[in-house]
Coordinates of N, CA, C and O in Angstrom, one line a residue:
X892 N -137.0 -73.1 -96.4 CA -138.0 -72.1 -96.5 C -138.7 -72.1 -97.9 O -138.0 -72.1 -98.9
X893 N -140.0 -72.1 -97.9 CA -140.7 -72.1 -99.2 C -140.7 -70.6 -99.6 O -141.4 -69.8 -99.0
X894 N -140.0 -70.3 -100.7 CA -140.0 -69.0 -101.2 C -139.9 -69.0 -102.7 O -139.8 -70.0 -103.4
X895 N -140.0 -67.8 -103.3 CA -140.0 -67.7 -104.8 C -138.7 -68.2 -105.4 O -138.7 -68.8 -106.4
X896 N -137.6 -67.9 -104.7 CA -136.3 -68.3 -105.2 C -136.2 -69.8 -105.4 O -135.6 -70.3 -106.3
X897 N -136.9 -70.6 -104.5 CA -136.8 -72.0 -104.6 C -138.0 -72.6 -105.4 O -138.3 -73.8 -105.3
X898 N -138.7 -71.8 -106.1 CA -139.8 -72.2 -107.0 C -141.1 -72.5 -106.3 O -142.0 -73.2 -106.9
X899 N -141.4 -71.9 -105.2 CA -142.7 -72.1 -104.5 C -143.9 -71.6 -105.3 O -145.0 -72.2 -105.2
X900 N -143.7 -70.5 -106.0 CA -144.8 -70.1 -106.9 C -145.2 -71.2 -107.8 O -146.4 -71.4 -108.1
X901 N -144.2 -71.9 -108.4 CA -144.5 -73.0 -109.3 C -145.3 -74.1 -108.5 O -146.2 -74.7 -109.1
X902 N -144.9 -74.4 -107.3 CA -145.6 -75.4 -106.5 C -147.1 -75.0 -106.3 O -148.0 -75.8 -106.5
X903 N -147.3 -73.7 -106.0 CA -148.7 -73.2 -105.8 C -149.5 -73.4 -107.1 O -150.6 -73.8 -107.1
X904 N -148.9 -73.1 -108.3 CA -149.5 -73.3 -109.6 C -149.8 -74.7 -109.8 O -150.9 -75.1 -110.4
X905 N -148.9 -75.6 -109.5 CA -149.1 -77.0 -109.7 C -150.3 -77.5 -108.8 O -151.1 -78.3 -109.3
X906 N -150.3 -77.1 -107.6 CA -151.3 -77.5 -106.7 C -152.7 -77.0 -107.2 O -153.7 -77.8 -107.1
X907 N -152.8 -75.8 -107.7 CA -154.0 -75.3 -108.2 C -154.5 -76.1 -109.4 O -155.7 -76.3 -109.6
X908 N -153.6 -76.6 -110.2 CA -153.9 -77.4 -111.4 C -154.1 -78.9 -111.1 O -154.5 -79.7 -112.0
X909 N -153.8 -79.4 -109.9 CA -153.9 -80.8 -109.5 C -154.6 -81.0 -108.2 O -154.1 -81.5 -107.2
X910 N -155.9 -80.5 -108.1 CA -156.6 -80.6 -106.8 C -156.9 -82.0 -106.4 O -157.3 -82.2 -105.2
X911 N -156.7 -83.0 -107.3 CA -157.0 -84.4 -106.9 C -155.9 -84.9 -105.9 O -156.1 -86.0 -105.3
X912 N -154.8 -84.2 -105.8 CA -153.8 -84.6 -104.8 C -153.9 -83.7 -103.6 O -154.3 -82.5 -103.6
X913 N -153.5 -84.3 -102.5 CA -153.4 -83.5 -101.2 C -152.1 -82.8 -101.2 O -151.0 -83.4 -101.4
X914 N -152.1 -81.5 -100.8 CA -150.9 -80.7 -100.8 C -150.8 -80.1 -99.4 O -151.7 -79.7 -98.8
X915 N -149.5 -80.1 -98.9 CA -149.2 -79.6 -97.6 C -147.8 -79.1 -97.5 O -146.9 -79.7 -98.0
X916 N -147.6 -77.9 -96.9 CA -146.3 -77.4 -96.7 C -145.7 -77.9 -95.4 O -146.3 -77.6 -94.3
X917 N -144.6 -78.6 -95.4 CA -144.0 -79.1 -94.2 C -143.0 -78.2 -93.6 O -142.7 -78.2 -92.5
X918 N -142.4 -77.4 -94.5 CA -141.4 -76.4 -94.0 C -142.0 -75.0 -93.7 O -143.2 -74.9 -93.7
X919 N -141.1 -74.1 -93.5 CA -141.6 -72.7 -93.2 C -141.9 -72.0 -94.5 O -141.3 -72.2 -95.6
X920 N -142.9 -71.1 -94.5 CA -143.3 -70.3 -95.6 C -142.4 -69.1 -95.6 O -142.1 -68.5 -94.5
X921 N -141.9 -68.6 -96.8 CA -141.1 -67.4 -96.9 C -141.9 -66.2 -96.5 O -143.2 -66.2 -96.5
X922 N -141.3 -65.1 -96.2 CA -141.9 -63.9 -95.7 C -142.9 -63.4 -96.7 O -144.0 -62.9 -96.3
X923 N -142.7 -63.6 -98.0 CA -143.6 -63.1 -99.0 C -144.9 -63.8 -99.0 O -145.9 -63.4 -99.7
X924 N -145.1 -64.9 -98.3 CA -146.3 -65.7 -98.2 C -147.0 -65.5 -96.9 O -148.0 -66.2 -96.6
X925 N -146.5 -64.7 -96.0 CA -147.0 -64.7 -94.6 C -148.1 -63.6 -94.4 O -148.7 -63.6 -93.3
X926 N -148.3 -62.7 -95.4 CA -149.4 -61.8 -95.3 C -150.7 -62.4 -95.7 O -150.8 -62.9 -96.8
X927 N -151.7 -62.5 -94.9 CA -152.9 -63.1 -95.2 C -152.9 -64.6 -95.0 O -152.0 -65.1 -94.3
X928 N -154.0 -65.3 -95.4 CA -154.1 -66.7 -95.2 C -153.0 -67.5 -95.9 O -152.5 -67.1 -97.0
X929 N -152.6 -68.6 -95.4 CA -151.5 -69.4 -96.1 C -152.0 -69.9 -97.5 O -153.2 -70.1 -97.6
X930 N -151.2 -69.9 -98.4 CA -151.6 -70.3 -99.8 C -152.0 -71.7 -100.0 O -152.6 -72.1 -100.9
X931 N -151.7 -72.6 -99.0 CA -152.1 -74.0 -99.0 C -151.9 -74.5 -97.6 O -151.3 -73.8 -96.7
X932 N -152.5 -75.6 -97.2 CA -152.4 -76.1 -95.8 C -150.9 -76.1 -95.4 O -150.1 -76.6 -96.1
X933 N -150.7 -75.5 -94.2 CA -149.3 -75.4 -93.7 C -149.4 -75.4 -92.2 O -150.5 -75.0 -91.6
X934 N -148.4 -75.7 -91.5 CA -148.3 -75.6 -90.1 C -148.3 -74.1 -89.7 O -147.8 -73.3 -90.5
X935 N -148.9 -73.7 -88.6 CA -148.8 -72.4 -88.2 C -147.5 -72.2 -87.4 O -147.3 -72.9 -86.4
X936 N -146.7 -71.4 -87.9 CA -145.3 -71.2 -87.3 C -144.4 -72.3 -87.7 O -144.7 -73.2 -88.5
X937 N -143.2 -72.3 -87.2 CA -142.2 -73.3 -87.5 C -142.5 -74.6 -86.7 O -142.6 -74.5 -85.5
X938 N -142.5 -75.7 -87.4 CA -142.6 -77.0 -86.8 C -141.3 -77.4 -86.1 O -140.2 -77.2 -86.6
X939 N -141.4 -77.9 -84.9 CA -140.2 -78.5 -84.3 C -139.7 -79.6 -85.3 O -140.5 -80.3 -86.0
X940 N -138.4 -79.8 -85.3 CA -137.8 -80.8 -86.2 C -138.5 -82.2 -86.2 O -138.8 -82.7 -87.2
X941 N -138.7 -82.8 -85.0 CA -139.4 -84.1 -85.0 C -140.8 -84.1 -85.7 O -141.1 -85.0 -86.4
X942 N -141.5 -83.0 -85.5 CA -142.9 -82.9 -86.1 C -142.7 -82.7 -87.6 O -143.5 -83.3 -88.4
X943 N -141.7 -81.9 -88.0 CA -141.5 -81.7 -89.5 C -141.1 -83.0 -90.1 O -141.7 -83.4 -91.2
X944 N -140.2 -83.8 -89.5 CA -139.8 -85.1 -90.1 C -141.0 -86.1 -90.1 O -141.1 -86.8 -91.1
X945 N -141.8 -86.1 -89.1 CA -143.0 -86.9 -89.1 C -143.9 -86.6 -90.2 O -144.5 -87.4 -90.9
X946 N -144.1 -85.3 -90.4 CA -145.0 -84.8 -91.5 C -144.4 -85.2 -92.9 O -145.1 -85.7 -93.8
X947 N -143.1 -85.1 -93.0 CA -142.5 -85.4 -94.3 C -142.6 -86.9 -94.6 O -142.9 -87.3 -95.7
X948 N -142.4 -87.7 -93.5 CA -142.5 -89.2 -93.7 C -143.9 -89.7 -94.1 O -144.1 -90.7 -94.7
X949 N -144.9 -88.9 -93.8 CA -146.3 -89.2 -94.2 C -146.6 -88.9 -95.6 O -147.6 -89.3 -96.2
X950 N -145.7 -88.1 -96.3 CA -145.9 -87.7 -97.6 C -145.6 -88.9 -98.6 O -144.7 -89.7 -98.3
X951 N -146.3 -89.0 -99.7 CA -146.0 -89.9 -100.7 C -144.8 -89.4 -101.5 O -143.9 -90.2 -101.9
X952 N -144.8 -88.2 -101.9 CA -143.8 -87.5 -102.7 C -143.5 -86.1 -102.1 O -144.4 -85.5 -101.5
X953 N -142.3 -85.6 -102.3 CA -142.0 -84.3 -102.0 C -141.8 -83.5 -103.3 O -141.2 -84.0 -104.3
X954 N -142.3 -82.3 -103.4 CA -142.2 -81.5 -104.6 C -141.1 -80.5 -104.3 O -141.1 -79.7 -103.4
X955 N -140.1 -80.6 -105.2 CA -138.9 -79.7 -105.2 C -138.8 -79.0 -106.5 O -138.5 -79.7 -107.5
X956 N -139.2 -77.8 -106.6 CA -139.2 -77.1 -107.9 C -138.0 -76.1 -108.0 O -138.1 -75.0 -108.5
X957 N -136.9 -76.5 -107.5 CA -135.7 -75.7 -107.5 C -135.2 -75.5 -109.0 O -135.4 -76.5 -109.8
X958 N -134.8 -74.4 -109.3 CA -134.3 -74.1 -110.7 C -132.9 -74.7 -110.9 O -132.2 -74.9 -110.0
X959 N -132.6 -74.9 -112.2 CA -131.3 -75.4 -112.5 C -130.2 -74.5 -112.0 O -129.1 -75.0 -111.8
X960 N -130.5 -73.2 -111.8 CA -129.4 -72.3 -111.3 C -128.9 -72.7 -109.9 O -127.9 -72.3 -109.5
X961 N -129.7 -73.6 -109.3 CA -129.2 -74.1 -108.0 C -127.9 -74.8 -108.0 O -127.2 -74.9 -107.1
X962 N -127.5 -75.2 -109.2 CA -126.3 -75.9 -109.5 C -126.0 -77.0 -108.4 O -126.9 -77.8 -108.2
X963 N -124.9 -76.9 -107.7 CA -124.5 -78.0 -106.8 C -124.8 -77.5 -105.3 O -124.2 -78.0 -104.4
X964 N -125.7 -76.6 -105.2 CA -126.0 -76.1 -103.8 C -126.7 -77.2 -103.0 O -127.6 -77.9 -103.5
X965 N -126.2 -77.4 -101.8 CA -126.9 -78.4 -100.9 C -128.3 -77.9 -100.6 O -128.5 -76.8 -100.4
X966 N -129.2 -78.9 -100.5 CA -130.5 -78.6 -100.2 C -130.9 -79.4 -99.0 O -130.9 -80.7 -99.0
X967 N -131.1 -78.7 -97.8 CA -131.5 -79.4 -96.6 C -132.8 -80.2 -96.8 O -133.0 -81.3 -96.3
X968 N -133.8 -79.6 -97.6 CA -135.0 -80.3 -97.9 C -134.8 -81.6 -98.6 O -135.4 -82.7 -98.3
X969 N -133.9 -81.6 -99.6 CA -133.5 -82.8 -100.4 C -132.9 -83.8 -99.4 O -133.3 -85.0 -99.5
X970 N -132.0 -83.4 -98.6 CA -131.3 -84.4 -97.7 C -132.4 -85.0 -96.7 O -132.3 -86.2 -96.4
X971 N -133.3 -84.2 -96.3 CA -134.4 -84.7 -95.4 C -135.2 -85.8 -96.2 O -135.6 -86.8 -95.6
X972 N -135.5 -85.5 -97.5 CA -136.2 -86.5 -98.3 C -135.4 -87.8 -98.4 O -136.0 -88.9 -98.3
X973 N -134.1 -87.7 -98.7 CA -133.3 -88.9 -98.8 C -133.3 -89.7 -97.5 O -133.5 -90.9 -97.5
X974 N -133.1 -89.0 -96.4 CA -133.1 -89.7 -95.1 C -134.4 -90.3 -94.8 O -134.5 -91.5 -94.3
X975 N -135.5 -89.7 -95.2 CA -136.9 -90.2 -94.9 C -137.4 -91.1 -96.0 O -138.5 -91.6 -95.9
X976 N -136.6 -91.3 -97.1 CA -137.0 -92.1 -98.2 C -138.3 -91.7 -98.9 O -139.1 -92.4 -99.3
X977 N -138.4 -90.3 -99.0 CA -139.6 -89.7 -99.7 C -139.1 -89.3 -101.1 O -138.3 -88.4 -101.3
X978 N -139.6 -90.0 -102.1 CA -139.3 -89.7 -103.5 C -139.6 -88.3 -103.9 O -140.6 -87.7 -103.3
X979 N -139.0 -87.8 -104.9 CA -139.1 -86.4 -105.4 C -140.0 -86.3 -106.6 O -139.9 -87.2 -107.5
X980 N -140.6 -85.2 -106.7 CA -141.2 -84.7 -108.0 C -140.7 -83.3 -108.2 O -140.8 -82.5 -107.3
X981 N -140.1 -83.0 -109.3 CA -139.7 -81.7 -109.5 C -138.9 -81.5 -110.8 O -138.9 -82.4 -111.7
X982 N -138.2 -80.4 -110.9 CA -137.4 -80.1 -112.0 C -136.0 -80.7 -111.9 O -135.4 -80.8 -110.8
X983 N -135.4 -81.1 -113.0 CA -134.0 -81.6 -113.0 C -133.1 -80.4 -112.7 O -133.3 -79.3 -113.2
X984 N -132.1 -80.7 -111.8 CA -131.1 -79.7 -111.6 C -129.7 -80.5 -111.7 O -129.7 -81.7 -111.7
X985 N -128.7 -79.8 -112.0 CA -127.4 -80.5 -112.1 C -127.1 -81.4 -110.9 O -126.6 -82.5 -111.0
X986 N -127.3 -80.9 -109.7 CA -127.0 -81.6 -108.5 C -127.9 -82.9 -108.4 O -127.3 -84.0 -108.1
X987 N -129.2 -82.8 -108.6 CA -130.0 -84.0 -108.5 C -129.7 -85.0 -109.6 O -129.8 -86.2 -109.4
X988 N -129.4 -84.5 -110.8 CA -129.1 -85.4 -111.9 C -127.8 -86.1 -111.6 O -127.7 -87.3 -111.9
X989 N -126.8 -85.5 -111.1 CA -125.6 -86.1 -110.7 C -125.8 -87.2 -109.7 O -125.2 -88.3 -109.8
X990 N -126.6 -86.9 -108.7 CA -126.9 -87.9 -107.7 C -127.7 -89.1 -108.3 O -127.5 -90.3 -107.9
X991 N -128.6 -88.9 -109.2 CA -129.3 -89.9 -109.8 C -128.4 -90.8 -110.7 O -128.6 -92.0 -110.8
X992 N -127.4 -90.2 -111.3 CA -126.5 -91.0 -112.1 C -125.8 -92.0 -111.2 O -125.6 -93.2 -111.5
X993 N -125.4 -91.6 -110.0 CA -124.7 -92.5 -109.1 C -125.6 -93.5 -108.3 O -125.1 -94.5 -107.9
X994 N -126.9 -93.2 -108.2 CA -127.7 -94.0 -107.3 C -129.0 -94.5 -108.0 O -129.7 -95.2 -107.4
X995 N -129.3 -94.0 -109.1 CA -130.5 -94.3 -109.8 C -131.6 -93.3 -109.6 O -131.4 -92.4 -108.8
X996 N -132.7 -93.4 -110.2 CA -133.8 -92.4 -110.1 C -134.2 -92.2 -108.7 O -134.4 -93.1 -107.9
X997 N -134.4 -90.9 -108.3 CA -134.8 -90.5 -106.9 C -136.2 -90.1 -106.9 O -136.7 -89.6 -105.9
X998 N -136.9 -90.2 -108.0 CA -138.3 -89.8 -108.1 C -138.4 -89.4 -109.6 O -137.7 -89.8 -110.5
X999 N -139.4 -88.5 -109.8 CA -139.7 -88.0 -111.1 C -139.1 -86.6 -111.3 O -139.6 -85.6 -110.8
X1000 N -137.9 -86.5 -111.8 CA -137.2 -85.2 -112.1 C -137.3 -84.9 -113.5 O -136.7 -85.6 -114.4
X1001 N -138.0 -83.9 -113.9 CA -138.4 -83.7 -115.3 C -137.8 -82.3 -115.8 O -137.5 -81.4 -115.0
X1002 N -137.7 -82.2 -117.1 CA -137.1 -81.0 -117.6 C -137.9 -79.7 -117.5 O -137.4 -78.6 -117.5
X1003 N -139.3 -79.8 -117.6 CA -140.1 -78.6 -117.6 C -141.2 -78.7 -116.6 O -141.7 -79.8 -116.2
X1004 N -141.8 -77.5 -116.3 CA -143.0 -77.5 -115.4 C -144.1 -78.2 -116.1 O -144.9 -78.8 -115.5
X1005 N -144.2 -78.0 -117.4 CA -145.3 -78.7 -118.2 C -145.2 -80.2 -118.0 O -146.3 -80.9 -117.9
X1006 N -144.0 -80.7 -118.0 CA -143.9 -82.2 -117.8 C -144.3 -82.6 -116.4 O -144.9 -83.6 -116.2
X1007 N -144.0 -81.7 -115.4 CA -144.5 -82.0 -114.0 C -146.0 -82.0 -114.0 O -146.7 -82.8 -113.4
X1008 N -146.6 -81.0 -114.6 CA -148.1 -80.9 -114.7 C -148.7 -82.2 -115.3 O -149.7 -82.7 -114.8
X1009 N -148.1 -82.6 -116.4 CA -148.6 -83.8 -117.1 C -148.5 -85.0 -116.2 O -149.4 -85.9 -116.1
X1010 N -147.4 -85.1 -115.5 CA -147.2 -86.2 -114.5 C -148.3 -86.2 -113.5 O -148.9 -87.3 -113.2
X1011 N -148.5 -85.1 -112.9 CA -149.5 -85.0 -111.8 C -150.9 -85.3 -112.3 O -151.8 -85.8 -111.6
X1012 N -151.2 -85.1 -113.6 CA -152.5 -85.4 -114.2 C -152.6 -86.9 -114.6 O -153.7 -87.4 -115.0
X1013 N -151.5 -87.6 -114.6 CA -151.5 -89.0 -115.1 C -151.7 -90.0 -114.0 O -151.7 -89.7 -112.8
X1014 N -151.7 -91.3 -114.3 CA -151.7 -92.4 -113.4 C -150.3 -92.9 -113.0 O -150.2 -93.8 -112.2
X1015 N -149.3 -92.3 -113.5 CA -147.9 -92.7 -113.3 C -147.6 -92.8 -111.8 O -146.9 -93.7 -111.4
X1016 N -148.1 -91.9 -111.0 CA -147.7 -91.9 -109.6 C -148.3 -93.1 -108.9 O -147.9 -93.3 -107.7
X1017 N -149.1 -93.9 -109.5 CA -149.7 -95.1 -108.9 C -148.8 -96.3 -109.0 O -149.0 -97.4 -108.5
X1018 N -147.7 -96.1 -109.8 CA -146.7 -97.2 -110.0 C -145.9 -97.6 -108.8 O -145.0 -96.9 -108.4
X1019 N -146.4 -98.6 -108.0 CA -145.8 -98.9 -106.7 C -144.4 -99.5 -106.9 O -143.5 -99.4 -106.0
X1020 N -144.1 -100.2 -108.0 CA -142.8 -100.7 -108.3 C -141.8 -99.6 -108.5 O -140.7 -99.6 -107.9
X1021 N -142.1 -98.6 -109.2 CA -141.2 -97.4 -109.4 C -141.0 -96.7 -108.1 O -139.9 -96.3 -107.7
X1022 N -142.1 -96.6 -107.3 CA -142.0 -96.0 -106.0 C -141.0 -96.7 -105.1 O -140.2 -96.1 -104.4
X1023 N -141.1 -98.0 -105.1 CA -140.2 -98.8 -104.3 C -138.7 -98.7 -104.7 O -137.8 -98.6 -103.9
X1024 N -138.5 -98.6 -106.0 CA -137.2 -98.3 -106.6 C -136.7 -97.0 -106.1 O -135.5 -96.8 -105.7
X1025 N -137.5 -96.0 -106.2 CA -137.1 -94.6 -105.8 C -136.7 -94.7 -104.3 O -135.6 -94.1 -103.9
X1026 N -137.5 -95.3 -103.5 CA -137.1 -95.4 -102.0 C -135.8 -96.2 -101.8 O -135.0 -95.7 -101.0
X1027 N -135.6 -97.2 -102.5 CA -134.4 -98.0 -102.4 C -133.2 -97.1 -102.8 O -132.1 -97.1 -102.2
X1028 N -133.3 -96.4 -103.9 CA -132.2 -95.5 -104.4 C -132.0 -94.4 -103.4 O -130.8 -94.0 -103.1
X1029 N -133.0 -93.8 -102.8 CA -132.8 -92.8 -101.7 C -132.1 -93.4 -100.5 O -131.3 -92.7 -99.9
X1030 N -132.5 -94.6 -100.2 CA -131.9 -95.2 -99.0 C -130.4 -95.5 -99.3 O -129.6 -95.2 -98.4
X1031 N -130.1 -95.9 -100.5 CA -128.7 -96.1 -100.8 C -127.9 -94.8 -100.8 O -126.8 -94.8 -100.3
X1032 N -128.5 -93.8 -101.3 CA -127.9 -92.5 -101.3 C -127.6 -92.0 -99.9 O -126.5 -91.6 -99.6
X1033 N -128.6 -92.1 -99.1 CA -128.5 -91.7 -97.7 C -127.4 -92.5 -97.0 O -126.5 -92.0 -96.3
X1034 N -127.4 -93.8 -97.2 CA -126.4 -94.7 -96.6 C -125.0 -94.3 -97.1 O -124.0 -94.4 -96.3
X1035 N -124.8 -93.9 -98.3 CA -123.5 -93.5 -98.8 C -123.0 -92.3 -98.2 O -121.8 -91.9 -98.4
X1036 N -123.8 -91.5 -97.5 CA -123.4 -90.3 -96.9 C -123.3 -90.4 -95.4 O -123.1 -89.4 -94.7
X1037 N -123.4 -91.6 -94.8 CA -123.3 -91.7 -93.4 C -121.9 -91.7 -92.9 O -121.0 -92.0 -93.7
X1038 N -121.6 -91.4 -91.7 CA -120.3 -91.3 -91.1 C -119.6 -92.7 -91.3 O -118.5 -92.8 -91.6
X1039 N -120.4 -93.8 -91.0 CA -119.9 -95.1 -91.1 C -119.3 -95.4 -92.5 O -118.3 -96.1 -92.6
X1040 N -120.0 -95.0 -93.5 CA -119.6 -95.2 -94.9 C -118.4 -94.3 -95.2 O -117.5 -94.7 -95.9
X1041 N -118.5 -93.0 -94.8 CA -117.5 -92.0 -95.2 C -116.2 -92.1 -94.5 O -115.1 -91.8 -95.0
X1042 N -116.2 -92.6 -93.2 CA -115.0 -92.7 -92.4 C -113.9 -93.4 -93.0 O -112.8 -92.9 -93.1
X1043 N -114.0 -94.6 -93.5 CA -112.9 -95.3 -94.2 C -112.4 -94.6 -95.4 O -111.1 -94.5 -95.6
X1044 N -113.2 -93.9 -96.1 CA -112.8 -93.2 -97.3 C -112.0 -92.0 -96.9 O -110.9 -91.6 -97.5
X1045 N -112.4 -91.3 -95.8 CA -111.7 -90.2 -95.3 C -110.3 -90.6 -94.7 O -109.3 -89.9 -95.0
X1046 N -110.3 -91.7 -94.0 CA -109.0 -92.2 -93.4 C -108.1 -92.5 -94.5 O -106.9 -92.3 -94.4
X1047 N -108.6 -93.2 -95.6 CA -107.7 -93.5 -96.7 C -107.2 -92.3 -97.4 O -106.0 -92.2 -97.7
X1048 N -108.0 -91.3 -97.6 CA -107.6 -90.0 -98.2 C -106.5 -89.3 -97.3 O -105.5 -88.8 -97.8
X1049 N -106.7 -89.3 -96.0 CA -105.8 -88.7 -95.1 C -104.4 -89.4 -95.0 O -103.4 -88.8 -94.7
X1050 N -104.5 -90.7 -95.3 CA -103.2 -91.5 -95.2 C -102.3 -91.3 -96.4 O -101.2 -91.6 -96.3
X1051 N -102.9 -90.8 -97.5 CA -102.1 -90.6 -98.7 C -101.2 -89.5 -98.6 O -101.2 -88.6 -98.0

């Protein structure tokens, strides 16, 4: 759900400052954004999961502006990005930083909103080699979380 707690106000501000990029909300808007016209292009109502994943896969990047307070909270949006190999642009969080240590950069995870604004204004996003690395790292991360990969580890742990 796109809401203030998850940094959606920051996303709206980034979009206003970077009109050269196409912006689209693939998830649901939080209740605080449902009065009046949508703040940016969005699906009307909740997208069925296949339509949501198809929209996500069409994206070049996903913007996740979660605050560091998110700590190690699981993010369904992040997991969908990893599964779909859609690199991230957003703020560093402990959880995402820990995953990047284990798998390599997952996109552009930056310390401040100002850094994200500068990135969006630069030509850096055109670096196809970096993009391919991000996708490979996301694919490896996703693969490391599959049942086929985790099953032997779980069986080994249970045998001890």
